[in-house]
Coordinates of C-alpha atoms in Angstrom, one line a residue:
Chain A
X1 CA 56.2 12.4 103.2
X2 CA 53.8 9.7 101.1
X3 CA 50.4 10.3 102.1
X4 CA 47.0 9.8 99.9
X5 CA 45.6 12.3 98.1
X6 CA 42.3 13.2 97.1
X7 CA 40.4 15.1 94.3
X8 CA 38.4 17.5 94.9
X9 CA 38.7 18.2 98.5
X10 CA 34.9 19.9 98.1
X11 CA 32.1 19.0 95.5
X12 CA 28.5 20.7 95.8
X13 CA 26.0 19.6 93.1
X14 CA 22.9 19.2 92.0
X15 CA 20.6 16.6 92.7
X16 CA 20.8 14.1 89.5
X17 CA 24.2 15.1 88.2
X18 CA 27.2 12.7 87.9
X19 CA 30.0 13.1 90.7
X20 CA 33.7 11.3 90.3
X21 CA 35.3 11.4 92.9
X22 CA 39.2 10.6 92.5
X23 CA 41.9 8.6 94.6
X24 CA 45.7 8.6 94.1
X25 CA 47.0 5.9 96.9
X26 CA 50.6 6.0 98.2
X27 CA 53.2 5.2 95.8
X28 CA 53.5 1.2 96.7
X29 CA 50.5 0.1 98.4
X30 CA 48.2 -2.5 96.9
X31 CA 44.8 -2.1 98.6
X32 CA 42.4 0.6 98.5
X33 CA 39.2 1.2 100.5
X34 CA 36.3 3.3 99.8
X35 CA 34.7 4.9 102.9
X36 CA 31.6 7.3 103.8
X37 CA 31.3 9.8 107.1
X38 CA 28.3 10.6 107.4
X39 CA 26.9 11.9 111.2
X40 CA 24.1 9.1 111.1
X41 CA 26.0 6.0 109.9
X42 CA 29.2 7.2 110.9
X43 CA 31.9 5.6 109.3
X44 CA 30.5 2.7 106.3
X45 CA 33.0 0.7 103.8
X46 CA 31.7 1.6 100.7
X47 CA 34.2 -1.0 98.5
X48 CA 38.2 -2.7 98.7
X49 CA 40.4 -3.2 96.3
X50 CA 43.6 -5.7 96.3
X51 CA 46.1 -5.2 93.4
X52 CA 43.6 -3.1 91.2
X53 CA 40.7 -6.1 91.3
X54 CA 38.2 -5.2 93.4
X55 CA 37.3 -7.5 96.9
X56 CA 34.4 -6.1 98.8
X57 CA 31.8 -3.7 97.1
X58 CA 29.0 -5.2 99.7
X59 CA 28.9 -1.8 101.2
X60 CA 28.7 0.1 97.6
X61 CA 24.7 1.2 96.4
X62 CA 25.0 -0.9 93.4
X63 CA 22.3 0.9 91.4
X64 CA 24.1 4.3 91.5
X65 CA 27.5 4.0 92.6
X66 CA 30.8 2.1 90.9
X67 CA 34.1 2.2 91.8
X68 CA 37.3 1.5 89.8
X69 CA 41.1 1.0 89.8
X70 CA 42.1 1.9 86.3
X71 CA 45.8 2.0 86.8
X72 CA 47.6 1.1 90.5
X73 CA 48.1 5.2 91.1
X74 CA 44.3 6.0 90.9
X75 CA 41.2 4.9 92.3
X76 CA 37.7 6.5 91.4
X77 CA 34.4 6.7 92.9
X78 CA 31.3 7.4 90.7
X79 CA 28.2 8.3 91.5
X80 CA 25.4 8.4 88.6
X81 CA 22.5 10.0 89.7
X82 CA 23.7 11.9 93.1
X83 CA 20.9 12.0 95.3
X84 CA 20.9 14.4 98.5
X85 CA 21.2 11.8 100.9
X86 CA 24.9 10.7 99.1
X87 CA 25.5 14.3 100.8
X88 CA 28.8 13.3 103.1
X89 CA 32.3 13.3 103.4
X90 CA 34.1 9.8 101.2
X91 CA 37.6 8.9 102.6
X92 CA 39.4 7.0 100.7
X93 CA 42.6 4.8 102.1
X94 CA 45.7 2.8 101.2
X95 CA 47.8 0.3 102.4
X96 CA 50.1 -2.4 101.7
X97 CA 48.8 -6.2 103.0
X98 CA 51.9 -7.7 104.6
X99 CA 50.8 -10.9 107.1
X100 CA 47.0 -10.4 107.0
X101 CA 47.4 -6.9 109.2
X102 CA 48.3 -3.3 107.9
X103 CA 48.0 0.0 108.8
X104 CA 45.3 1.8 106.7
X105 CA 46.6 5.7 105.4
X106 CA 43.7 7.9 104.7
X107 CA 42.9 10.7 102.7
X108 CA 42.2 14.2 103.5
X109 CA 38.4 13.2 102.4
X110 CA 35.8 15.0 99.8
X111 CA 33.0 16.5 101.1
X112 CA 30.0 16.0 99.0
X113 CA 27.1 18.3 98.9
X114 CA 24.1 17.1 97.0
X115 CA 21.1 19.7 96.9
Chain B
X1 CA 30.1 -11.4 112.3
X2 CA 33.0 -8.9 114.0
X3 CA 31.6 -5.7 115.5
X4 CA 32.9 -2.6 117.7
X5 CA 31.0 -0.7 120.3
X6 CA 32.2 2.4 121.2
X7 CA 29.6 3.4 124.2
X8 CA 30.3 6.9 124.7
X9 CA 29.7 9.4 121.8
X10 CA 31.2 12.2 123.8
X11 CA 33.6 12.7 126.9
X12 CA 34.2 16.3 127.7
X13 CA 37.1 16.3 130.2
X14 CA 39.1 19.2 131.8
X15 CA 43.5 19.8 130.7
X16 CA 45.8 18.0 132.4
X17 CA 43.0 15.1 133.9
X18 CA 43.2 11.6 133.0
X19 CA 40.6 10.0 130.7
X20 CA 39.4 6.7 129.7
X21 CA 37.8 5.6 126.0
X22 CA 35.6 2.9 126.0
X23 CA 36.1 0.2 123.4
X24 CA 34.5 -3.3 123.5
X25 CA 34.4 -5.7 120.3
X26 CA 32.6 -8.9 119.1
X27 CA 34.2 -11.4 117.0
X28 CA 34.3 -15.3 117.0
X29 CA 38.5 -15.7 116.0
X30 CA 41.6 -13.6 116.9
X31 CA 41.4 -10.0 116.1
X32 CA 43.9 -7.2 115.3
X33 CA 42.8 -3.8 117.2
X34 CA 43.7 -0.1 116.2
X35 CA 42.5 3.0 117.1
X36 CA 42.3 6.0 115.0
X37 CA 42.1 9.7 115.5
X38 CA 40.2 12.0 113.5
X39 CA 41.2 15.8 113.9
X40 CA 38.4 18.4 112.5
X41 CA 38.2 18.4 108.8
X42 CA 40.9 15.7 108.1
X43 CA 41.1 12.3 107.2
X44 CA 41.8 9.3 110.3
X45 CA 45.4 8.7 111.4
X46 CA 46.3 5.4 112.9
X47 CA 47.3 6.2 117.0
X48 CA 47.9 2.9 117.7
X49 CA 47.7 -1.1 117.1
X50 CA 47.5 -4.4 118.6
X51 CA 48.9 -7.0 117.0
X52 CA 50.2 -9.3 118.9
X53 CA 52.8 -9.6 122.0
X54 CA 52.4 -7.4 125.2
X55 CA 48.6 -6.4 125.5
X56 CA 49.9 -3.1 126.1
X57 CA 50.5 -0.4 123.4
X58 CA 51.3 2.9 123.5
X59 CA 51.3 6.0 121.2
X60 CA 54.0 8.7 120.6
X61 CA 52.0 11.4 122.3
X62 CA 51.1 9.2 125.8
X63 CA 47.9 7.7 124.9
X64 CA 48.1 3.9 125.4
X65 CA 45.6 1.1 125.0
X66 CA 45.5 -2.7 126.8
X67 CA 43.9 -5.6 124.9
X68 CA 41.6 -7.7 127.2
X69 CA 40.9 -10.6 125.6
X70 CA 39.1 -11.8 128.2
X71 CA 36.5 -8.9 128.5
X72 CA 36.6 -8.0 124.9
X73 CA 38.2 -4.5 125.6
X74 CA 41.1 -2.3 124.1
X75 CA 40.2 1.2 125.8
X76 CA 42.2 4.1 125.2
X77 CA 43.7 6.0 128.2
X78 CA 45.7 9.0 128.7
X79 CA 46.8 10.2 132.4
X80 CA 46.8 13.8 131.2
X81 CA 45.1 15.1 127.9
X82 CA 45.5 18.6 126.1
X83 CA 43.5 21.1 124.6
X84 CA 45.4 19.6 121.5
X85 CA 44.0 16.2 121.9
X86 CA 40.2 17.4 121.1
X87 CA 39.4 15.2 118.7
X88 CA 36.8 12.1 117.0
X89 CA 38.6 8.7 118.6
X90 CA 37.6 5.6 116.5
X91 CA 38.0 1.8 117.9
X92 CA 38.6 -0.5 114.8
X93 CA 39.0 -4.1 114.7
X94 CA 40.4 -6.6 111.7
X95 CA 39.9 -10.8 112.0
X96 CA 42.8 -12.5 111.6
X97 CA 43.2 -14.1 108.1
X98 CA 40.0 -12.2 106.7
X99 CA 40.0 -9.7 103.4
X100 CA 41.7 -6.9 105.6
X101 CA 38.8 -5.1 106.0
X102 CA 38.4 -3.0 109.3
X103 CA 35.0 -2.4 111.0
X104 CA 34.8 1.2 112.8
X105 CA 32.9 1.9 115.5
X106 CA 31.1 4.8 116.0
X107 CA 33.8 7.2 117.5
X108 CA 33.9 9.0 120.9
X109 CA 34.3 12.9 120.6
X110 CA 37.3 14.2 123.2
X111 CA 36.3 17.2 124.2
X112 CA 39.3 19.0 126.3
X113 CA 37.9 21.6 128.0
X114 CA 40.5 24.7 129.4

């Protein structure tokens, strides 16, 4: 059963410190999305990748956050300096773009605690 | 630009009685519509999808979904929910021909009450 996984599952840290957050899509799939939960914003696209290049980082806080595709089986998510409001749970997704529609798979999420 | 309202942030409802999602969208071309569940402390699974074809789609656990185009609906319905359903319900909507992205709305919380 494929399914995306996500490393780690739980993060707490302090305010200032560096956070990775890592991505391993489904074996096959050549776009990845980058997505925070939070109870305000609800659901936000944070950035999209196509075949390792990325799309769509509109979403990303470009001062503090950058997100990369070094090889096609991992996706990270860095954040350099966490503040407390990155507190939140980041999802991140695969899928395969077939005919301009696709199902999006997610992850089982990190939750981030920044204090 | 494409948007999804989802107007109710909560609908507690008793087992076995029908219930209705909300789910209204704005967008200027065609549009592909899913909806998404979100059980506690996991990632979102796909329910269901509108493509194309019959405006009417159904799940594998009896929820189903029309598309409206004229009203600029796909609600979610279910003629008798479960304990089991509880759950975050999120409306998501992709333009035809654009980079794939999907914009979320807001979710509705099921809450199935015994």
């Amino acid at each position: 059963d494929a399914r995306v996984t996500q490393t780690p599952r739980h993060k707490v840290t302090e305010m200032g410190q560096e956070v990775t957050m890592r991505c391993q899509p489904i074996l096959g799939h050549n776009t990845v999305f980058w997505y925070r939960q939070t109870m305000m914003q609800g659901l936000e696209l944070l950035a999209y990748f196509r075949n390792r290049a990325p799309l769509d980082d509109s979403g990303m806080p470009k001062d503090r956050f950058s997100a990369e595709m070094p090889d096609a089986t991992l996706a990270t998510l860095k954040i350099q300096p966490s503040e407390p409001r990155d507190s939140a749970v980041y999802f991140c997704a695969s899928g395969l773009d077939r005919d301009g529609s696709y199902e999006q798979y997610f992850g089982p999420g990190t939750r981030l605690t920044v204090t | 630009a494409q948007s999804v309202t989802q107007l109710d942030s909560q609908v507690p409802v008793f087992e076995e009685a029908p219930v209705e999602l909300r789910c209204n969208y704005s967008s200027s071309v065609s549009v592909y519509l899913f909806w998404y569940v979100q059980y506690p402390n996991q990632g979102l699974q796909l329910l269901l999808k509108y493509l194309s074809g019959s405006t009417l789609v159904e799940s594998i656990n009896g929820f189903e979904a029309e598309f409206n185009k004229s009203q600029t609906s796909f609600h979610l319905r279910k003629p008798s929910v479960h304990i089991s359903d509880t759950a975050e319900y999120f409306c998501a909507v992709q333009e035809w021909g654009a980079t794939n992205k999907l914009i979320f709305g807001t979710g509705t919380l099921l809450a199935v009450q015994p």
